[in-house]
mmCIF file of C-alpha atoms (C1' of nucleotides) in Angstrom:
data_model
loop_
_atom_site.group_PDB
_atom_site.id
_atom_site.type_symbol
_atom_site.label_atom_id
_atom_site.label_comp_id
_atom_site.label_asym_id
_atom_site.label_seq_id
_atom_site.Cartn_x
_atom_site.Cartn_y
_atom_site.Cartn_z
ATOM 1 C CA MET A 1 -29.365 11.995 -0.365
ATOM 2 C CA GLY A 2 -32.749 11.676 -1.983
ATOM 3 C CA ARG A 3 -35.817 11.512 0.099
ATOM 4 C CA SER A 4 -38.540 9.174 -0.986
ATOM 5 C CA PRO A 5 -41.611 10.960 -2.246
ATOM 6 C CA CYS A 6 -44.361 11.454 0.276
ATOM 7 C CA CYS A 7 -46.678 9.374 -1.864
ATOM 8 C CA GLU A 8 -46.940 7.446 -5.059
ATOM 9 C CA LYS A 9 -47.896 10.342 -7.276
ATOM 10 C CA ALA A 10 -49.006 8.141 -10.147
ATOM 11 C CA HIS A 11 -51.831 6.667 -8.121
ATOM 12 C CA THR A 12 -53.110 9.681 -6.263
ATOM 13 C CA ASN A 13 -55.840 12.156 -7.004
ATOM 14 C CA LYS A 14 -55.031 15.814 -7.146
ATOM 15 C CA GLY A 15 -57.073 18.938 -7.202
ATOM 16 C CA ALA A 16 -60.341 19.675 -5.490
ATOM 17 C CA TRP A 17 -61.682 17.209 -2.973
ATOM 18 C CA THR A 18 -64.999 15.524 -3.628
ATOM 19 C CA LYS A 19 -67.757 15.147 -1.084
ATOM 20 C CA GLU A 20 -67.112 11.425 -0.977
ATOM 21 C CA GLU A 21 -63.428 11.918 -0.238
ATOM 22 C CA ASP A 22 -64.282 14.375 2.503
ATOM 23 C CA ASP A 23 -66.722 11.925 4.022
ATOM 24 C CA ARG A 24 -64.199 9.124 3.952
ATOM 25 C CA LEU A 25 -61.558 11.263 5.597
ATOM 26 C CA ILE A 26 -63.926 12.531 8.280
ATOM 27 C CA ALA A 27 -65.184 9.043 9.019
ATOM 28 C CA TYR A 28 -61.687 7.651 9.283
ATOM 29 C CA ILE A 29 -60.412 10.369 11.586
ATOM 30 C CA ARG A 30 -63.499 10.133 13.756
ATOM 31 C CA ALA A 31 -62.853 6.439 14.139
ATOM 32 C CA HIS A 32 -59.084 6.464 14.499
ATOM 33 C CA GLY A 33 -58.080 9.977 15.352
ATOM 34 C CA GLU A 34 -55.519 12.230 13.730
ATOM 35 C CA GLY A 35 -51.948 11.262 13.061
ATOM 36 C CA CYS A 36 -49.961 8.862 10.909
ATOM 37 C CA TRP A 37 -50.868 10.826 7.824
ATOM 38 C CA ARG A 38 -48.664 8.775 5.578
ATOM 39 C CA SER A 39 -50.572 5.590 6.133
ATOM 40 C CA LEU A 40 -53.958 7.230 6.524
ATOM 41 C CA PRO A 41 -54.941 7.466 2.851
ATOM 42 C CA LYS A 42 -54.492 3.762 2.278
ATOM 43 C CA ALA A 43 -56.240 2.856 5.490
ATOM 44 C CA ALA A 44 -59.099 5.209 4.716
ATOM 45 C CA GLY A 45 -59.372 4.066 1.127
ATOM 46 C CA LEU A 46 -58.382 7.444 -0.304
ATOM 47 C CA LEU A 47 -56.329 7.968 -3.427
ATOM 48 C CA ARG A 48 -54.613 10.973 -1.921
ATOM 49 C CA CYS A 49 -51.216 11.548 -0.409
ATOM 50 C CA GLY A 50 -51.000 11.916 3.347
ATOM 51 C CA LYS A 51 -49.977 15.493 3.075
ATOM 52 C CA SER A 52 -53.080 16.318 1.112
ATOM 53 C CA CYS A 53 -55.266 14.544 3.662
ATOM 54 C CA ARG A 54 -53.661 16.426 6.516
ATOM 55 C CA LEU A 55 -54.135 19.756 4.796
ATOM 56 C CA ARG A 56 -57.729 19.023 3.931
ATOM 57 C CA TRP A 57 -58.515 17.998 7.480
ATOM 58 C CA ILE A 58 -56.697 20.831 9.189
ATOM 59 C CA ASN A 59 -57.907 23.567 6.892
ATOM 60 C CA TYR A 60 -61.462 22.567 6.051
ATOM 61 C CA LEU A 61 -62.841 19.500 7.744
ATOM 62 C CA ARG A 62 -61.902 19.950 11.384
ATOM 63 C CA PRO A 63 -65.094 20.347 13.390
ATOM 64 C CA ASP A 64 -63.764 23.261 15.439
ATOM 65 C CA LEU A 65 -63.175 25.488 12.455
ATOM 66 C CA LYS A 66 -64.908 28.808 12.342
ATOM 67 C CA ARG A 67 -66.034 29.290 8.788
ATOM 68 C CA GLY A 68 -67.226 32.568 7.404
ATOM 69 C CA ASN A 69 -66.019 36.117 7.171
ATOM 70 C CA PHE A 70 -63.395 37.561 9.428
ATOM 71 C CA THR A 71 -64.681 40.090 11.904
ATOM 72 C CA GLU A 72 -63.241 43.553 12.261
ATOM 73 C CA GLU A 73 -61.697 42.475 15.556
ATOM 74 C CA GLU A 74 -60.029 39.526 13.895
ATOM 75 C CA ASP A 75 -58.722 41.806 11.160
ATOM 76 C CA GLU A 76 -57.087 44.107 13.631
ATOM 77 C CA LEU A 77 -55.731 41.262 15.702
ATOM 78 C CA ILE A 78 -54.130 39.732 12.638
ATOM 79 C CA ILE A 79 -52.544 43.047 11.758
ATOM 80 C CA LYS A 80 -51.167 43.430 15.242
ATOM 81 C CA LEU A 81 -49.873 39.889 15.391
ATOM 82 C CA HIS A 82 -48.329 40.188 11.966
ATOM 83 C CA SER A 83 -46.534 43.336 12.994
ATOM 84 C CA LEU A 84 -44.994 41.367 15.825
ATOM 85 C CA LEU A 85 -44.505 37.949 14.306
ATOM 86 C CA GLY A 86 -44.202 38.560 10.590
ATOM 87 C CA ASN A 87 -45.272 35.756 8.285
ATOM 88 C CA LYS A 88 -45.485 33.232 11.087
ATOM 89 C CA TRP A 89 -48.958 32.227 10.037
ATOM 90 C CA SER A 90 -49.140 29.229 12.291
ATOM 91 C CA LEU A 91 -48.312 31.348 15.327
ATOM 92 C CA ILE A 92 -50.865 33.915 14.296
ATOM 93 C CA ALA A 93 -53.443 31.202 13.715
ATOM 94 C CA GLY A 94 -52.725 29.914 17.176
ATOM 95 C CA ARG A 95 -54.088 33.167 18.552
ATOM 96 C CA LEU A 96 -57.241 33.015 16.495
ATOM 97 C CA PRO A 97 -59.369 30.075 17.600
ATOM 98 C CA GLY A 98 -61.108 28.374 14.724
ATOM 99 C CA ARG A 99 -58.912 29.939 12.081
ATOM 100 C CA THR A 100 -56.158 28.176 10.182
ATOM 101 C CA ASP A 101 -52.794 29.403 9.064
ATOM 102 C CA ASN A 102 -53.730 28.892 5.438
ATOM 103 C CA GLU A 103 -56.952 30.818 5.852
ATOM 104 C CA ILE A 104 -55.196 33.693 7.578
ATOM 105 C CA LYS A 105 -52.414 33.719 5.009
ATOM 106 C CA ASN A 106 -54.905 33.903 2.159
ATOM 107 C CA TYR A 107 -56.940 36.526 3.935
ATOM 108 C CA TRP A 108 -53.857 38.585 4.566
ATOM 109 C CA ASN A 109 -52.788 38.454 0.945
ATOM 110 C CA THR A 110 -56.206 39.280 -0.455
ATOM 111 C CA HIS A 111 -57.784 41.645 2.052
ATOM 112 C CA ILE A 112 -55.502 42.963 4.741
ATOM 113 C CA ARG A 113 -52.619 43.885 2.504
ATOM 114 C CA ARG A 114 -54.907 46.103 0.503
ATOM 115 C CA LYS A 115 -56.509 47.455 3.615
ATOM 116 C CA LEU A 116 -53.132 48.518 4.986
ATOM 117 C CA LEU A 117 -52.070 49.973 1.668
ATOM 118 C CA ASN A 118 -55.260 52.012 1.628
ATOM 119 C CA ARG A 119 -54.330 53.288 5.059
ATOM 120 C CA GLY A 120 -50.926 54.252 3.696
ATOM 121 C CA ILE A 121 -49.174 51.520 5.643
ATOM 122 C CA ASP A 122 -46.624 49.178 4.170
ATOM 123 C CA PRO A 123 -47.945 45.685 4.945
ATOM 124 C CA ALA A 124 -44.432 44.276 5.070
ATOM 125 C CA THR A 125 -43.004 46.718 7.571
ATOM 126 C CA HIS A 126 -46.159 48.165 9.140
ATOM 127 C CA ARG A 127 -44.631 51.578 8.632
ATOM 128 C CA PRO A 128 -46.140 54.476 6.722
ATOM 129 C CA LEU A 129 -45.540 54.120 3.012
ATOM 130 C CA ASN A 130 -43.996 57.572 2.729
ATOM 131 C CA GLU A 131 -41.554 56.818 5.516
ATOM 132 C CA PRO A 132 -37.967 57.834 4.668
ATOM 133 C CA ALA A 133 -35.937 54.988 3.263
ATOM 134 C CA THR A 134 -33.667 54.687 6.277
ATOM 135 C CA ALA A 135 -36.491 54.392 8.722
ATOM 136 C CA ALA A 136 -38.247 51.894 6.533
ATOM 137 C CA ALA A 137 -35.094 49.875 6.270
ATOM 138 C CA THR A 138 -34.713 49.933 10.012
ATOM 139 C CA ALA A 139 -38.208 48.659 10.464
ATOM 140 C CA ALA A 140 -37.609 45.950 7.902
ATOM 141 C CA ASP A 141 -34.519 44.878 9.788
ATOM 142 C CA VAL A 142 -36.509 44.610 12.926
ATOM 143 C CA THR A 143 -38.668 41.934 11.385
ATOM 144 C CA THR A 144 -35.626 39.689 11.385
ATOM 145 C CA ILE A 145 -34.621 39.738 14.940
ATOM 146 C CA SER A 146 -32.171 37.523 16.634
ATOM 147 C CA PHE A 147 -30.770 36.055 19.778
ATOM 148 C CA THR A 148 -27.482 37.733 19.093
ATOM 149 C CA CYS A 149 -27.011 39.458 22.415
ATOM 150 C CA ALA A 150 -28.229 36.547 24.402
ATOM 151 C CA THR A 151 -26.088 33.979 22.783
ATOM 152 C CA THR A 152 -22.984 35.389 21.254
ATOM 153 C CA ALA A 153 -20.949 35.248 24.422
ATOM 154 C CA ALA A 154 -21.615 31.622 25.089
ATOM 155 C CA ASN A 155 -22.463 30.283 21.689
ATOM 156 C CA ASN A 156 -20.367 31.961 19.106
ATOM 157 C CA ASN A 157 -19.984 28.786 17.164
ATOM 158 C CA ASN A 158 -23.413 27.372 17.612
ATOM 159 C CA ASN A 159 -24.911 26.653 14.208
ATOM 160 C CA LYS A 160 -28.384 26.283 15.532
ATOM 161 C CA GLU A 161 -28.245 29.699 17.068
ATOM 162 C CA GLU A 162 -26.978 31.024 13.788
ATOM 163 C CA LYS A 163 -29.999 29.548 12.094
ATOM 164 C CA GLU A 164 -32.276 31.065 14.650
ATOM 165 C CA LYS A 165 -30.706 34.388 13.967
ATOM 166 C CA LYS A 166 -31.781 34.013 10.383
ATOM 167 C CA THR A 167 -35.314 33.154 11.228
ATOM 168 C CA ILE A 168 -36.798 34.466 14.418
ATOM 169 C CA GLY A 169 -35.498 35.323 17.783
ATOM 170 C CA PHE A 170 -35.032 38.374 19.848
ATOM 171 C CA ALA A 171 -31.997 40.504 20.365
ATOM 172 C CA CYS A 172 -31.741 42.945 23.172
ATOM 173 C CA LYS A 173 -31.017 46.054 21.163
ATOM 174 C CA GLU A 174 -33.313 45.099 18.364
ATOM 175 C CA GLU A 175 -36.014 44.028 20.732
ATOM 176 C CA ILE A 176 -36.047 47.380 22.389
ATOM 177 C CA LEU A 177 -36.128 49.005 18.998
ATOM 178 C CA HIS A 178 -38.925 46.700 18.010
ATOM 179 C CA ARG A 179 -40.884 47.680 21.057
ATOM 180 C CA GLN A 180 -40.338 51.312 20.313
ATOM 181 C CA VAL A 181 -41.522 50.802 16.779
ATOM 182 C CA GLN A 182 -44.509 48.917 18.074
ATOM 183 C CA GLU A 183 -45.391 51.631 20.481
ATOM 184 C CA GLU A 184 -45.184 54.211 17.759
ATOM 185 C CA ARG A 185 -47.371 52.174 15.508
ATOM 186 C CA CYS A 186 -49.959 51.160 18.008
ATOM 187 C CA PRO A 187 -49.690 53.391 21.019
ATOM 188 C CA ASP A 188 -52.778 51.819 22.535
ATOM 189 C CA LEU A 189 -51.571 48.313 22.028
ATOM 190 C CA ASN A 190 -50.442 46.570 25.151
ATOM 191 C CA LEU A 191 -49.399 43.086 24.249
ATOM 192 C CA GLU A 192 -47.293 42.619 27.331
ATOM 193 C CA LEU A 193 -44.521 41.416 25.092
ATOM 194 C CA ARG A 194 -41.912 39.996 27.356
ATOM 195 C CA ILE A 195 -39.075 38.366 25.564
ATOM 196 C CA SER A 196 -35.905 36.983 26.939
ATOM 197 C CA PRO A 197 -33.159 34.656 25.800
ATOM 198 C CA PRO A 198 -33.486 30.910 26.189
ATOM 199 C CA SER A 199 -32.084 29.733 29.482
ATOM 200 C CA GLN A 200 -29.424 32.366 29.786
ATOM 201 C CA SER A 201 -30.308 33.581 33.202
ATOM 202 C CA ASN A 202 -26.880 34.888 34.015
ATOM 203 C CA GLN A 203 -26.857 37.325 31.174
ATOM 204 C CA PRO A 204 -28.678 40.545 31.795
ATOM 205 C CA VAL A 205 -29.914 40.993 28.303
ATOM 206 C CA SER A 206 -33.196 41.592 26.623
ATOM 207 C CA ILE A 207 -34.788 43.434 29.444
ATOM 208 C CA SER A 208 -38.284 44.506 28.799
ATOM 209 C CA ASN A 209 -40.073 47.201 30.694
ATOM 210 C CA GLN A 210 -41.837 44.576 32.703
ATOM 211 C CA GLN A 211 -38.599 42.847 33.528
ATOM 212 C CA LEU A 212 -37.073 46.094 34.604
ATOM 213 C CA LYS A 213 -39.889 46.385 37.053
ATOM 214 C CA THR A 214 -39.617 42.832 38.257
ATOM 215 C CA GLY A 215 -35.885 42.561 38.389
ATOM 216 C CA GLY A 216 -35.410 40.909 35.032
ATOM 217 C CA ARG A 217 -36.449 37.311 35.235
ATOM 218 C CA SER A 218 -35.119 35.595 32.182
ATOM 219 C CA GLU A 219 -35.087 31.852 32.736
ATOM 220 C CA LEU A 220 -37.306 30.689 30.014
ATOM 221 C CA CYS A 221 -37.003 29.197 26.636
ATOM 222 C CA PHE A 222 -38.015 30.798 23.409
ATOM 223 C CA ALA A 223 -41.208 28.779 23.267
ATOM 224 C CA CYS A 224 -42.176 30.092 26.688
ATOM 225 C CA SER A 225 -41.343 33.594 25.659
ATOM 226 C CA LEU A 226 -43.870 33.174 22.887
ATOM 227 C CA GLY A 227 -46.475 31.993 25.299
ATOM 228 C CA LEU A 228 -46.100 28.386 24.247
ATOM 229 C CA GLN A 229 -45.095 27.128 27.596
ATOM 230 C CA ASN A 230 -46.980 23.899 27.282
ATOM 231 C CA SER A 231 -45.910 23.187 23.767
ATOM 232 C CA LYS A 232 -43.520 20.519 22.640
ATOM 233 C CA ASP A 233 -41.117 23.307 21.792
ATOM 234 C CA CYS A 234 -40.689 24.319 25.370
ATOM 235 C CA SER A 235 -37.241 23.444 26.512
ATOM 236 C CA CYS A 236 -36.702 25.700 29.451
ATOM 237 C CA SER A 237 -35.727 24.310 32.752
ATOM 238 C CA ILE A 238 -38.759 25.575 34.585
ATOM 239 C CA ASN A 239 -41.231 23.824 32.407
ATOM 240 C CA THR A 240 -40.837 20.342 33.742
ATOM 241 C CA ILE A 241 -42.671 17.328 32.497
ATOM 242 C CA GLY A 242 -45.751 16.899 34.513
ATOM 243 C CA GLY A 243 -46.038 20.641 34.493
ATOM 244 C CA SER A 244 -46.138 21.842 38.051
ATOM 245 C CA SER A 245 -48.287 24.880 38.320
ATOM 246 C CA SER A 246 -45.494 26.958 39.688
ATOM 247 C CA ALA A 247 -43.338 26.161 36.725
ATOM 248 C CA SER A 248 -45.851 26.992 34.093
ATOM 249 C CA SER A 249 -47.078 30.017 35.899
ATOM 250 C CA THR A 250 -43.583 31.385 35.936
ATOM 251 C CA CYS A 251 -43.476 31.402 32.174
ATOM 252 C CA TYR A 252 -44.193 34.652 30.574
ATOM 253 C CA ASP A 253 -47.458 35.437 29.095
ATOM 254 C CA PHE A 254 -46.751 36.385 25.548
ATOM 255 C CA LEU A 255 -49.674 38.276 24.039
ATOM 256 C CA GLY A 256 -51.444 38.079 27.334
ATOM 257 C CA LEU A 257 -53.175 34.790 26.778
ATOM 258 C CA LYS A 258 -53.221 33.884 30.424
ATOM 259 C CA SER A 259 -53.564 37.313 31.841
ATOM 260 C CA GLY A 260 -56.190 38.278 29.351
ATOM 261 C CA VAL A 261 -54.163 41.265 28.291
ATOM 262 C CA LEU A 262 -54.883 40.323 24.737
ATOM 263 C CA ASP A 263 -58.590 40.392 24.964
ATOM 264 C CA TYR A 264 -58.774 41.838 21.503
ATOM 265 C CA ARG A 265 -62.381 42.785 21.945
ATOM 266 C CA SER A 266 -61.168 45.374 24.376
ATOM 267 C CA LEU A 267 -58.463 46.663 22.106
ATOM 268 C CA GLU A 268 -59.122 49.820 20.270
ATOM 269 C CA MET A 269 -57.762 50.620 16.892
ATOM 270 C CA LYS A 270 -57.896 53.909 15.183
ATOM 271 C "C1'" DA B 1 -73.029 38.455 -25.329
ATOM 272 C "C1'" DA B 2 -68.292 37.190 -25.241
ATOM 273 C "C1'" DG B 3 -63.624 37.505 -24.109
ATOM 274 C "C1'" DA B 4 -60.282 39.529 -20.848
ATOM 275 C "C1'" DT B 5 -59.051 40.716 -16.392
ATOM 276 C "C1'" DT B 6 -59.159 40.530 -11.492
ATOM 277 C "C1'" DG B 7 -60.061 38.615 -6.963
ATOM 278 C "C1'" DA B 8 -60.599 34.949 -3.719
ATOM 279 C "C1'" DC B 9 -59.289 30.867 -1.858
ATOM 280 C "C1'" DA B 10 -58.292 25.869 -2.153
ATOM 281 C "C1'" DA B 11 -54.573 22.995 -2.880
ATOM 282 C "C1'" DC B 12 -49.811 21.793 -3.945
ATOM 283 C "C1'" DC B 13 -44.736 21.942 -3.452
ATOM 284 C "C1'" DG B 14 -40.426 22.099 -1.312
ATOM 285 C "C1'" DC B 15 -37.959 22.605 2.698
ATOM 286 C "C1'" DA B 16 -36.801 22.376 7.656
ATOM 287 C "C1'" DG B 17 -37.247 20.431 12.211
ATOM 288 C "C1'" DC B 18 -37.589 16.601 14.972
ATOM 289 C "C1'" DG B 19 -37.636 11.939 16.593
ATOM 290 C "C1'" DC B 20 -36.447 7.212 15.912
ATOM 291 C "C1'" DC B 21 -33.381 3.580 14.742
ATOM 292 C "C1'" DG C 1 -23.527 10.553 15.087
ATOM 293 C "C1'" DG C 2 -25.836 10.104 10.945
ATOM 294 C "C1'" DG C 3 -29.481 8.480 7.934
ATOM 295 C "C1'" DC C 4 -34.250 8.164 7.307
ATOM 296 C "C1'" DG C 5 -39.156 9.010 7.704
ATOM 297 C "C1'" DC C 6 -42.910 11.881 9.276
ATOM 298 C "C1'" DT C 7 -44.971 16.137 10.154
ATOM 299 C "C1'" DG C 8 -45.629 21.005 9.917
ATOM 300 C "C1'" DC C 9 -44.826 25.446 7.807
ATOM 301 C "C1'" DG C 10 -44.619 29.087 4.417
ATOM 302 C "C1'" DG C 11 -44.547 30.282 -0.372
ATOM 303 C "C1'" DT C 12 -46.589 29.569 -4.681
ATOM 304 C "C1'" DT C 13 -49.767 27.952 -8.082
ATOM 305 C "C1'" DG C 14 -54.252 26.559 -9.955
ATOM 306 C "C1'" DT C 15 -58.992 27.151 -10.488
ATOM 307 C "C1'" DC C 16 -63.254 29.264 -10.548
ATOM 308 C "C1'" DA C 17 -66.408 33.079 -10.020
ATOM 309 C "C1'" DA C 18 -67.219 37.938 -10.448
ATOM 310 C "C1'" DT C 19 -66.464 42.052 -12.796
ATOM 311 C "C1'" DC C 20 -64.995 44.845 -16.544
ATOM 312 C "C1'" DT C 21 -64.514 46.245 -21.385
#
DNA sequence: AAGATTGACAACCGCAGCGCC
DNA sequence: GGGCGCTGCGGTTGTCAATCT
């Protein structure tokens, strides 16, 4: 097929950004706003590709960024989120205001990995390093969780679902296992994780403890189940455009953003 | 003091998803 | 429905400073 390159590499700068380039980028975005990264460099008079401009802005120049060291609370929150989400740095960053996915990814690789290893915890599986192989393998499997139960009946031949199975999703059996693992790991951690299949209300699958209590509401999309009910990814029927309050309030509260369950300052870690 | 090694983090690369035509 | 372009994401690399030998 052959996609055109994102920029004319021969005429673009690479490497570290200069103060002047930063100033130009900031001035342009202040005047015109974010977006249209491909045409931005030319319009702003920068010899950079749009991708580079976007990265520079998002990771270092955005005014709402919180620079400086990570706090102990942030450390522990990252660990908890990583145990749930894996290397979904953008999702993790979304729970840490002022932090970027790149920053968190780097911090994880340089600090937290070592910290967990020092604690005798495998940073990939969040299980003890001396865990028997079978248990470790089980935990590793849990990091790749799927919609299998929710979708196999109706969507056996759905390629998209197959892809989701390979990436991230939640299966009923595996979800329960995941929750059990989570509880073992962090017995004091209450993330109010409520996951259910996307718009498969007639299938009694993926029932969390909370759902058992409430009768198992399950009409929400995957985005909603991740607490992204107002995101562009939300496709569930209850999240209508215009966002009636009843619709959005019906969505689950992954990680307790709305309910405040995930007030990490109140979380205790051993 | 100088070279080697390690650590931290900024930046790049390639791919996938999505929307538009 | 399929091609194309844009954007965002995650993995990897590059660079520089600090530390070690």
